[in-house]
DNA sequence: TAGATTGTTAATCGATTAACAATC
DNA sequence: TAGATTGTTAATCGATTAACAATC
């Protein structure tokens, strides 16, 4: 799924005041082929115009709609350590419609503390909170040992989207979507590429 | 690159005390085809044995070697906010040989503070620090506006691996590897899939 | 030896790229 | 109308799956 990346580049173009762009120009910026850009965009609808290219503002908004960032999504963060707080503090998510409604933790020492005005709560009230605040997305930023059981509670409470930062895979019903962010795997991929590159240099 | 995921599953098997595993069993656990597992593993060498399967410990160690987690890598974190601290605090990276040697920030209020014994430093000493501590990897956890210029400094100082959490793409020489972790794009992918699923349900 | 399971080849599938007709 | 650039089809490439001979 490359739409989020297009969305980012279009946002930058918009800030630069660029009004229109051709697949060729965008291709040079993003370092993907113009062909791929046209294919990708055309799969979701004919957003361009022959002889003109793509209107930046229009395309940006259309992609935003497809990605669902034109509407509000209420989000909770389960695990209020540094990673949970990092997410809570990243104000730009809010601009995209992702509103952090609540934070949770198992550590009583954190209860009542708040991050950017968002109170950290006990896990006891999780289900009630989800219902009362119309929460759609849950970010899991707690240790991997707790993640599967918390995911089960979330699913039982009706959550349909899980942003999983725990270093484990989750088993969920097929109508629940999980997006994994496995940082340790990401770091190993970097390490792998770094080592391969080093071996190449030695030749 | 699926090796890090295999590595994770093999580590779990090892903890469970499983001695050997066939591509078929691993396939069921990981939810990928047995054919793909055999292809993947065979690309890096013949780690299995006909009629037996794969020895978990041996395969785990071999993959570790390929990923470079059998050696030590010195890592610095540039940007000492919540995200930088989250990485510094994740002790498991250390177990894989990734040693956080230093943390940096532009905010003088943080200088001298330390996270898990790692001192937060001024950006002034960056180049000297990299040289003196034989730093190989830099994690970029600062706002996107600073990232490109910091990346340039890192490259000039000889860094060959950048773990980029800034919400922008970096331009580096071809012998420098960059692994991007674009959280906002990850969240949009989740949102996209969530919205698609919802539309499907409505049908 | 018989059974199990890999390594590996061949077939299938999907994604990327190239090319160009349609059209603004 | 001429030029530019998309939308779209066809060709290419690579990745996944299936199948089975090799072999432990």
XYZ file of C-alpha atoms (C1' of nucleotides) in Angstrom:
454
model
C 0.000 0.000 0.000
C 1.745 3.068 -1.246
C -1.086 5.570 -0.880
C 0.170 6.937 2.479
C 3.487 7.756 0.880
C 1.813 9.557 -2.020
C -0.268 11.393 0.533
C 2.844 12.588 2.318
C 4.491 13.846 -0.860
C 1.319 15.568 -2.004
C 1.063 17.282 1.374
C 4.593 18.591 0.922
C 3.813 19.812 -2.589
C 0.718 21.536 -1.258
C 2.831 23.350 1.342
C 5.253 24.399 -1.372
C 2.315 25.875 -3.245
C 2.584 23.523 -6.213
C -0.753 23.396 -7.992
C -0.329 20.583 -10.456
C 2.098 17.758 -11.001
C 2.666 15.134 -13.674
C 3.432 11.494 -12.967
C 6.877 12.192 -14.452
C 7.727 14.979 -12.018
C 6.336 13.070 -9.041
C 8.304 10.042 -10.199
C 11.568 12.023 -10.004
C 10.762 13.237 -6.480
C 9.579 9.968 -5.048
C 12.000 7.724 -6.905
C 9.379 5.375 -8.243
C 8.499 4.954 -11.925
C 5.923 7.223 -13.511
C 4.214 4.103 -14.773
C 3.713 2.821 -11.266
C 2.303 6.127 -10.089
C -0.249 6.154 -12.897
C -1.181 2.535 -12.219
C -1.526 3.107 -8.480
C -3.636 6.210 -8.802
C -5.760 4.799 -11.565
C -6.685 1.767 -9.478
C -8.569 4.075 -7.141
C -10.177 6.290 -9.764
C -9.263 8.636 -12.608
C -7.788 11.509 -10.697
C -5.708 12.942 -13.512
C -6.313 14.718 -16.764
C -4.549 14.046 -20.050
C -2.163 16.774 -21.078
C -2.376 18.404 -17.628
C -1.353 15.904 -14.979
C -2.797 15.785 -11.498
C -4.217 18.655 -9.483
C -2.298 18.471 -6.206
C -5.031 19.699 -3.898
C -7.712 17.525 -5.461
C -5.537 14.415 -5.473
C -4.449 15.051 -1.880
C -8.038 15.256 -0.741
C -9.162 12.224 -2.700
C -6.355 10.075 -1.315
C -7.140 11.417 2.158
C -10.706 10.214 1.719
C -9.569 6.772 0.573
C -7.238 6.484 3.576
C -9.991 7.611 5.913
C -8.114 10.642 7.242
C -11.031 12.909 6.312
C -12.981 11.564 9.276
C -12.352 11.309 13.005
C -11.063 8.125 14.611
C -10.944 7.731 18.358
C -7.858 5.946 19.540
C -6.707 4.538 22.850
C -3.169 3.668 23.836
C -2.646 0.627 26.009
C 0.738 0.770 27.659
C 1.746 4.225 28.828
C 5.520 3.881 28.793
C 7.791 5.925 26.580
C 6.450 4.475 23.367
C 2.818 5.053 24.320
C 3.676 8.581 25.385
C 5.583 9.198 22.175
C 2.454 8.352 20.219
C 0.227 10.404 22.499
C 2.540 13.383 22.054
C 2.727 13.250 18.304
C 0.277 16.037 17.582
C 0.251 15.493 13.843
C -1.835 12.355 14.167
C -4.602 14.587 15.464
C -4.427 16.679 12.296
C -5.165 13.489 10.372
C -8.238 12.808 12.458
C -6.683 10.362 14.901
C -7.766 11.542 18.338
C -6.149 9.982 21.382
C -9.083 9.589 23.756
C -7.445 7.640 26.529
C -4.338 5.948 27.807
C -4.135 2.822 29.907
C -1.559 0.981 31.954
C -1.266 -1.779 34.530
C 1.062 0.249 36.750
C -0.963 2.009 39.506
C 1.821 4.568 39.938
C 0.804 6.053 36.603
C -2.948 6.287 37.213
C -4.186 9.848 37.179
C -1.041 11.205 35.551
C -1.655 12.672 32.171
C 0.153 13.136 28.882
C -0.821 16.122 26.774
C -4.030 16.330 28.795
C -4.813 12.639 28.325
C -5.296 10.820 31.594
C -3.670 7.446 32.210
C -6.253 4.967 33.471
C -6.440 1.556 35.043
C -7.232 -1.377 32.787
C -10.347 -2.070 34.863
C -12.435 0.469 33.047
C -11.234 -0.493 29.578
C -14.448 -1.961 28.191
C -16.641 0.824 29.572
C -14.319 3.469 28.237
C -14.350 1.954 24.749
C -18.130 1.921 24.692
C -18.578 5.403 26.129
C -16.010 7.097 23.910
C -16.771 5.312 20.657
C -13.197 4.074 20.349
C -12.306 2.480 17.032
C -8.551 1.987 17.178
C -6.306 0.648 19.917
C -2.517 1.033 19.933
C -0.754 -1.727 21.846
C 2.484 -0.444 23.338
C 2.930 -2.830 26.226
C 5.290 -5.791 26.647
C 4.601 -8.759 24.411
C 3.536 -11.038 27.261
C 0.375 -9.004 27.892
C -0.470 -8.262 24.273
C -2.441 -11.381 23.275
C -4.795 -11.262 26.271
C -5.321 -7.526 25.893
C -6.055 -8.037 22.202
C -8.709 -10.591 23.149
C -10.339 -8.106 25.528
C -10.286 -5.434 22.850
C -11.854 -7.721 20.285
C -14.536 -8.762 22.778
C -15.202 -5.075 23.432
C -15.801 -4.509 19.733
C -12.502 -2.948 18.615
C -11.914 -3.576 14.914
C -8.466 -2.024 14.417
C -5.313 -2.764 16.377
C -2.016 -0.954 15.955
C 0.352 -3.505 17.396
C 3.768 -2.446 18.683
C 4.209 -5.532 20.871
C 6.897 -7.903 19.646
C 4.505 -10.702 18.874
C 1.823 -11.582 16.344
C -1.814 -11.441 17.354
C -4.585 -13.835 16.459
C -7.842 -12.007 15.790
C -11.116 -12.667 13.948
C -10.963 -11.883 10.257
C -13.047 -8.728 10.514
C -10.443 -7.158 12.818
C -7.465 -5.489 11.154
C -4.024 -5.514 12.743
C -1.148 -3.321 11.653
C 2.131 -4.505 13.110
C 5.066 -2.262 13.914
C 7.762 -4.717 14.897
C 10.710 -2.488 15.759
C 13.120 -5.300 16.558
C 12.513 -6.788 13.123
C 13.033 -3.413 11.549
C 16.367 -3.045 13.335
C 17.449 -6.515 12.223
C 16.549 -5.684 8.638
C 18.788 -2.636 8.935
C 21.539 -4.723 10.463
C 21.216 -7.302 7.690
C 21.485 -4.703 4.974
C 24.344 -2.981 6.760
C 26.292 -6.230 7.035
C 25.604 -7.195 3.414
C 26.805 -3.780 2.299
C 29.959 -4.154 4.357
C 30.732 -7.529 2.815
C 30.256 -6.005 -0.608
C 32.701 -3.232 0.219
C 35.305 -5.742 1.269
C 35.296 -7.288 -2.168
C 12.993 -9.714 4.043
C 11.344 -12.294 6.198
C 14.387 -13.565 8.067
C 13.777 -11.414 11.181
C 10.327 -12.919 11.513
C 11.700 -16.454 11.228
C 14.284 -15.483 13.799
C 11.569 -14.383 16.213
C 9.594 -17.599 15.830
C 12.685 -19.739 16.176
C 13.588 -17.877 19.365
C 10.140 -18.682 20.749
C 10.500 -22.350 19.795
C 13.870 -22.410 21.490
C 12.337 -21.063 24.696
C 9.632 -23.698 24.482
C 12.369 -26.297 24.282
C 11.460 -27.483 20.792
C 14.474 -29.174 19.244
C 13.483 -29.665 15.643
C 10.746 -28.376 13.375
C 9.585 -29.138 9.858
C 8.633 -26.517 7.305
C 5.078 -27.861 7.617
C 4.827 -27.265 11.349
C 6.489 -23.857 11.129
C 4.122 -23.022 8.291
C 1.117 -23.673 10.526
C 2.519 -21.450 13.285
C 3.620 -18.564 11.142
C 0.786 -18.694 8.649
C 2.964 -18.755 5.573
C 3.255 -21.670 3.151
C 5.745 -24.438 3.824
C 6.984 -23.945 0.285
C 7.883 -20.350 1.004
C 9.735 -21.277 4.172
C 11.821 -23.846 2.323
C 12.541 -21.379 -0.478
C 13.485 -18.612 1.922
C 15.778 -20.737 4.030
C 17.354 -22.444 1.069
C 18.318 -19.132 -0.487
C 20.718 -18.595 2.392
C 22.078 -22.112 2.614
C 20.954 -25.678 3.187
C 20.021 -25.529 6.836
C 17.677 -28.508 6.836
C 17.958 -32.223 6.524
C 15.674 -34.473 4.481
C 13.416 -36.610 6.569
C 14.247 -34.637 9.720
C 13.414 -31.001 9.209
C 15.352 -28.135 10.734
C 17.277 -28.124 13.978
C 15.855 -25.128 15.843
C 19.004 -24.089 17.677
C 21.216 -24.430 14.624
C 18.815 -22.566 12.351
C 18.345 -19.829 14.953
C 22.075 -19.284 15.195
C 22.622 -19.359 11.449
C 19.902 -16.805 10.806
C 21.306 -14.693 13.630
C 24.646 -14.703 11.870
C 23.073 -13.696 8.557
C 21.203 -10.855 10.255
C 24.351 -9.729 12.016
C 22.950 -10.104 15.525
C 25.865 -12.356 16.496
C 28.151 -9.310 16.664
C 28.062 -6.018 18.522
C 26.780 -2.847 16.898
C 27.174 0.512 18.563
C 24.166 2.708 18.165
C 23.402 6.334 18.911
C 19.999 7.928 19.233
C 19.557 11.429 17.936
C 16.490 13.030 19.415
C 15.958 12.203 23.077
C 12.205 12.675 23.340
C 9.804 9.886 24.227
C 10.519 7.895 21.107
C 14.285 8.087 21.551
C 13.896 7.118 25.187
C 11.584 4.243 24.294
C 14.303 2.827 22.078
C 17.012 3.428 24.677
C 14.899 1.638 27.268
C 14.142 -1.418 25.202
C 16.680 -3.725 26.777
C 16.107 -6.569 24.337
C 17.950 -4.755 21.585
C 21.061 -5.114 23.724
C 20.581 -8.873 23.835
C 20.755 -8.825 20.035
C 24.035 -6.944 20.109
C 22.678 -3.450 19.580
C 24.348 -1.313 22.215
C 23.085 2.201 22.757
C 26.305 4.156 23.254
C 24.943 7.669 23.324
C 21.931 9.914 23.067
C 21.791 13.380 21.590
C 19.414 16.315 21.526
C 19.274 19.987 20.621
C 17.497 20.924 23.852
C 20.069 22.089 26.471
C 17.588 21.299 29.255
C 18.200 17.607 28.580
C 22.016 17.701 28.535
C 23.528 15.638 31.300
C 20.296 13.796 32.048
C 20.502 10.135 31.378
C 18.256 7.277 30.304
C 19.152 3.799 31.562
C 22.623 5.120 32.302
C 23.039 6.657 28.857
C 23.850 10.343 28.989
C 22.061 12.815 26.752
C 24.594 15.023 24.957
C 24.742 18.167 22.901
C 24.917 17.817 19.128
C 28.259 19.672 19.194
C 30.245 16.594 20.038
C 28.460 14.312 17.573
C 31.307 13.694 15.137
C 33.919 13.178 17.877
C 31.628 10.807 19.713
C 31.008 8.707 16.610
C 34.730 8.367 15.989
C 35.661 7.637 19.588
C 32.939 5.067 20.204
C 33.075 3.285 16.885
C 29.402 3.985 16.223
C 27.890 2.152 13.269
C 24.177 2.838 13.503
C 22.254 6.043 14.168
C 18.574 6.154 15.055
C 16.881 9.401 14.030
C 14.027 10.200 16.385
C 13.822 13.956 15.976
C 11.322 16.113 14.089
C 11.421 15.792 10.321
C 12.713 19.318 9.758
C 16.090 18.483 11.312
C 16.433 14.995 9.893
C 17.971 15.700 6.471
C 20.734 17.938 7.807
C 21.517 15.541 10.646
C 21.651 12.678 8.150
C 24.188 14.657 6.132
C 26.352 15.161 9.217
C 26.125 11.461 10.039
C 27.096 10.444 6.540
C 30.021 12.881 6.586
C 31.086 11.358 9.915
C 31.151 7.921 8.333
C 27.886 6.399 9.549
C 26.687 3.698 7.146
C 23.341 2.721 8.692
C 20.464 5.026 9.590
C 17.294 3.939 11.366
C 14.969 6.728 10.367
C 11.879 7.516 12.436
C 11.544 11.058 11.092
C 8.509 11.543 8.859
C 10.517 12.231 5.767
C 12.698 10.380 3.272
C 16.456 10.837 3.382
C 18.871 11.159 0.498
C 22.126 9.348 1.169
C 25.021 7.887 -0.848
C 24.378 4.396 -2.120
C 26.728 2.718 0.356
C 24.634 4.006 3.267
C 21.592 1.964 4.220
C 18.431 3.583 5.567
C 15.614 1.718 7.243
C 12.508 3.840 7.518
C 9.908 3.543 10.261
C 7.199 5.917 9.143
C 4.622 5.670 11.898
C 2.142 8.063 10.340
C 2.091 5.959 7.189
C 1.613 2.846 9.253
C -1.364 4.412 11.002
C -2.875 5.456 7.675
C -2.485 1.939 6.344
C -4.375 0.709 9.386
C -7.035 3.353 8.853
C -7.342 2.401 5.185
C -7.819 -1.254 5.959
C -10.216 -0.459 8.779
C -12.363 1.705 6.497
C -12.305 -0.859 3.681
C -13.373 -3.555 6.114
C -16.193 -1.367 7.369
C -17.467 -0.768 3.853
C -17.387 -4.491 3.243
C -19.439 -5.126 6.369
C -22.071 -2.662 5.221
C -22.680 -4.671 2.089
C 14.053 -50.633 3.941
C 10.048 -47.398 4.529
C 8.678 -42.896 5.867
C 9.426 -38.239 6.216
C 10.825 -34.056 4.658
C 14.043 -31.232 2.375
C 16.052 -28.985 -1.845
C 14.913 -27.680 -6.235
C 12.614 -27.379 -10.578
C 8.557 -26.063 -13.088
C 4.000 -23.738 -13.154
C 1.293 -20.098 -11.570
C 0.261 -15.817 -10.100
C 0.718 -10.961 -9.366
C 3.202 -6.786 -9.685
C 6.091 -3.731 -12.361
C 7.423 -1.655 -16.513
C 6.950 -0.280 -21.286
C 4.324 1.378 -24.904
C 0.905 3.868 -27.058
C -3.773 5.216 -28.182
C -7.100 8.368 -26.158
C -7.906 12.953 -24.936
C -7.400 17.264 -22.610
C -4.250 22.166 -34.147
C 0.025 20.599 -31.686
C 1.901 19.187 -27.404
C 1.568 17.013 -23.214
C 0.276 13.559 -20.345
C -3.000 10.387 -18.711
C -5.439 5.819 -18.771
C -4.877 1.352 -20.177
C -3.254 -2.640 -22.549
C 0.475 -5.801 -23.378
C 5.131 -7.478 -22.158
C 8.333 -8.369 -18.684
C 9.902 -9.536 -14.488
C 9.955 -11.514 -9.951
C 7.790 -13.833 -6.271
C 4.813 -17.503 -4.708
C 3.058 -22.015 -4.952
C 2.945 -26.770 -6.406
C 5.140 -30.907 -7.314
C 8.383 -34.320 -6.892
C 12.960 -36.399 -7.089
C 16.799 -36.681 -3.886
C 18.177 -38.217 0.464
C 18.393 -38.557 5.384
